[in-house]
Structures are given as structure tokens and as C-alpha cells.
C-alpha positions in Angstrom: 5.2 7.1 -10.6 4.1 8.3 -13.6 5.7 11.0 -15.5 4.6 14.0 -16.2 5.3 17.7 -15.8 4.2 20.4 -12.8 2.0 23.0 -14.1 0.3 25.6 -11.4 -3.3 24.2 -10.1 -1.9 20.3 -10.0 -3.5 18.9 -6.9 -2.1 16.1 -4.5 -3.8 14.3 -1.7 -1.3 15.3 1.1 2.0 17.2 1.5 3.9 13.6 1.2 3.0 12.9 -1.8 3.5 16.4 -3.6 7.0 15.8 -1.6 7.4 12.3 -2.9 6.3 13.7 -6.7 8.7 16.4 -6.4 11.7 13.2 -5.7 10.8 11.9 -8.9 10.6 15.2 -11.2 14.7 15.3 -9.9 16.0 12.2 -10.7 13.5 11.8 -13.7 14.7 15.2 -14.8 18.3 15.8 -13.1 18.0 18.8 -11.2 19.1 18.4 -7.4 16.5 20.6 -5.2 16.3 21.8 -1.8 13.7 22.3 0.1 13.5 26.1 1.5 10.0 25.4 3.1 9.0 22.2 4.4 6.3 22.3 6.7 2.9 20.5 6.9 1.0 23.2 5.3 3.6 24.7 2.9 6.6 23.5 0.9 8.9 25.8 -1.0 11.5 24.3 -3.1 14.7 25.8 -5.2 17.4 24.4 -7.4 20.3 23.2 -5.1 22.1 25.1 -7.7 21.8 28.3 -7.6 19.2 29.0 -10.5 16.1 30.9 -10.6 14.3 27.6 -10.9 11.6 27.5 -7.6 7.9 25.7 -6.6 6.0 26.3 -3.8 2.8 24.2 -3.1 0.7 24.7 0.0 -3.0 22.8 1.6 -5.8 24.0 0.2 -8.6 25.6 2.7 -6.7 24.2 5.6 -7.1 20.6 4.8 -4.8 17.4 3.8 -4.9 18.3 -0.1 -1.7 19.7 -1.3 -1.8 22.3 -4.5 1.0 23.8 -7.1 0.5 27.0 -6.3 3.7 28.9 -8.3 6.4 28.0 -9.7 8.8 30.2 -11.0 11.8 30.7 -13.1 14.0 28.0 -15.4 16.6 25.5 -15.0 19.5 27.1 -16.6 22.3 24.7 -14.8 23.9 21.3 -15.9 21.8 18.4 -15.9 23.5 15.9 -13.3 23.9 12.1 -13.1 24.4 12.0 -9.9 21.1 13.0 -7.3 21.0 12.0 -3.4 17.1 11.4 -3.9 17.9 8.7 -5.9 18.3 6.8 -2.9 18.1 2.8 -1.6 13.9 4.2 -1.3 13.5 5.5 -4.1 15.2 2.7 -6.3 13.4 -0.4 -3.7 9.6 0.9 -5.5 11.0 1.5 -8.9 12.0 -1.8 -8.9 9.0 -3.6 -7.3 7.2 -1.8 -9.6 9.3 -3.2 -12.6 9.7 -6.5 -11.3 5.5 -7.0 -10.6 5.0 -5.5 -14.1 7.4 -7.8 -15.9 8.0 -10.7 -14.3 9.8 -12.3 -16.6 12.5 -9.8 -17.2 16.3 -10.8 -16.6 18.7 -9.3 -14.6 19.9 -7.2 -17.3 16.9 -5.9 -18.7 16.2 -5.1 -14.8 19.0 -3.5 -14.9 18.7 -1.2 -18.6 15.6 -0.1 -17.5 16.2 1.0 -14.1 19.4 2.8 -15.8 17.6 4.1 -18.2 14.0 5.5 -15.8 15.7 6.9 -13.4 19.0 8.1 -15.5 21.4 7.1 -12.7 23.9 4.0 -12.6 24.6 2.2 -9.3 28.3 0.9 -10.4 29.3 4.0 -12.2 28.5 6.8 -10.0 28.4 5.1 -6.4 31.7 2.2 -7.2 31.3 -0.8 -4.7 27.7 -0.7 -4.4 26.2 -4.1 -4.6 23.0 -5.4 -6.2 21.7 -9.0 -6.1 18.9 -10.2 -7.9 18.3 -14.2 -8.3 15.2 -16.0 -9.7 14.5 -19.6 -8.6 16.0 -21.9 -11.6 13.5 -25.1 -11.1 10.7 -23.0 -12.6 9.9 -22.9 -16.4 8.1 -19.4 -15.9 11.2 -17.1 -14.1 9.9 -16.6 -10.7 11.5 -13.7 -8.2 13.3 -15.8 -5.3 15.4 -13.3 -3.2 16.8 -9.5 -3.8 19.9 -7.6 -2.1 21.0 -4.6 -2.1 23.0 -1.9 -0.8 24.8 1.2 -2.0 28.7 1.3 -1.5 28.0 5.4 0.3 25.7 3.4 3.0 29.1 0.9 4.0 30.9 3.3 4.0 29.1 5.5 6.5 28.4 2.3 8.8 31.8 1.6 8.4 33.4 4.8 9.1 30.9 6.7 11.3 29.2 4.2 13.2 30.0 2.0 16.0 31.1 -1.3 15.2 27.4 -3.3 15.9 25.0 -3.7 13.4 20.9 -4.5 13.9 19.0 -7.0 12.3 15.0 -7.2 11.6 12.5 -8.0 9.5 9.2 -7.9 9.0 6.2 -8.5 6.0 5.5 -6.8 3.0 1.4 -5.9 2.9 1.7 -6.3 -0.8 -0.8 -9.0 -3.3 2.5 -10.7 -3.1 3.4 -11.0 0.3 7.4 -12.1 1.4 9.6 -10.8 4.3 12.5 -7.3 4.1 15.5 -7.7 6.2 17.2 -4.8 6.7 20.7 -4.3 8.5 21.4 -0.8 10.2 23.9 0.7 12.4 23.9 3.6 15.0 26.3 6.4 14.6 27.4 8.7 17.6 24.2 11.1 17.3 22.0 7.9 18.2 20.8 8.3 14.4 20.0 4.9 12.6 22.2 4.5 9.5 20.9 1.8 7.0 23.6 -0.5 5.3 21.8 -3.1 3.4 18.1 -4.3 3.1 17.5 -8.0 0.8 13.6 -9.2 0.0 12.9 -13.1 0.4 10.0 -15.1 0.3 9.9 -16.0 3.9 11.8 -15.5 7.0 14.0 -18.7 7.6 17.2 -20.0 8.5 18.6 -20.4 4.8 17.5 -16.5 3.7 19.3 -15.3 6.9 22.3 -16.8 6.2 22.5 -15.7 2.7 22.0 -12.7 3.7 24.3 -11.7 6.4 26.6 -14.1 4.0 26.3 -11.1 1.6 26.6 -8.6 4.3 29.6 -9.5 5.6 31.1 -9.8 2.3 30.5 -6.1 1.6 31.6 -4.6 4.6 34.5 -6.8 5.3 34.1 -9.2 8.2 33.8 -12.9 6.8 37.0 -14.7 7.1 38.7 -17.5 5.8 36.3 -20.2 7.2 33.8 -19.0 4.7 
């Protein structure tokens, strides 16, 4: 998502797009936000730390188009390098765009780019998180092979608050590059799904599932000496 300032009169195709822009603004600017009103026809957001910044957007003439109607106050709170909005979905989209636009990027460059753009560092502010990006070694041009991603908070949520059962699933990625996404999820006592880890691979096969499960079990402490 391109960086830009939020201004009164700015329009979005629907409420979902406006919320995504708010998420990007929150992470990029370093201010934690909270939704005061979150409805299909209006969204009002304020600063979580209590300063007087406030933004309100609503539908245009009852249609799907959303428009910023008011922005009041200013942020006078300290910026933060930790943000709940910088979750696996947000970072996953950023990683996909960066790799697609820069297929020759190496792992260190990718990590530095994510840190610079998102102003978050997974291992610094969420110790124990794992991010693996592999390329094919037998190609002259660096070519994506597979990716594994899991936040330490996601793993702890599973280990501390979920049943000892893991659900696995895979789906096709509907992009020009294709590929498959693997996910591992748990369920808590209220039947809520809790994401544990995800991976992106070129195809679904035994080798890729084995790799994903080995990384997952290593993360949650389920691998014994028989690896």
C-alpha cells in the first residue's frame, strides 16, 4: 500500500478498504488506534493512548463508497515500535509484494526492507518468532522456493490456551505466480480458531508438507530425538 496522508474528503471503494488503510497508517506512523464505531456504514477511530486524535468516515449516499468526513485533534503521544496491527496478514501482504517486485532480493535485504517499511522487528519485539525464506539453489536467477512464518505470540496462544489438537489445511494462491499456502491452526475453549503458523510453497506434495510440519513441530517443541 502506498504511503499517503489521510485527509478529509478522501474516498475508498468500501469500508474494508478504509479499515486496511487505517491499519497501514497505524503501523507506518507508529500510533496504536482503536475502533470506537465499526459498522457497515460508519467507522470512527481514535488513538488508543488517549490523545485527542480522531477520524470518522461513512458511506456516501448509502452506497458502498466510503469517505473521510472529519479528522480532529493531533497525536501528542509517543510513537511505538510495537503494534498489534502488524500481524501475520499485514506482514504477509508486504512480503508478497516485496518479493514479487524484487525477485532477486536476498533474505537480509528482505528483512531490512520489511523493518524499514513497517517499522517493526519481529525478533526484537516478539522474541521467538520464526521467518524462513528459501530460494532454489539450482537456478542462476534467484527464484522463490518456499516461506515459513510464525509469530511467537501465535505459538504461545496455542500452547497456553488451546486444546492439544492441530488442524492443517492448504489452499491455492490465486495470483499470477500460483503456489499453495499451508496453515496450522488450533481451537481454544470457546471454539475460536487460533492461527499457529503458515507457509507458502510452489506446490502441495509430501516433501513440502513434511518440511512445514518439521518447522512447526520444532517451533512448538514437539520434535524428539527421532528427527
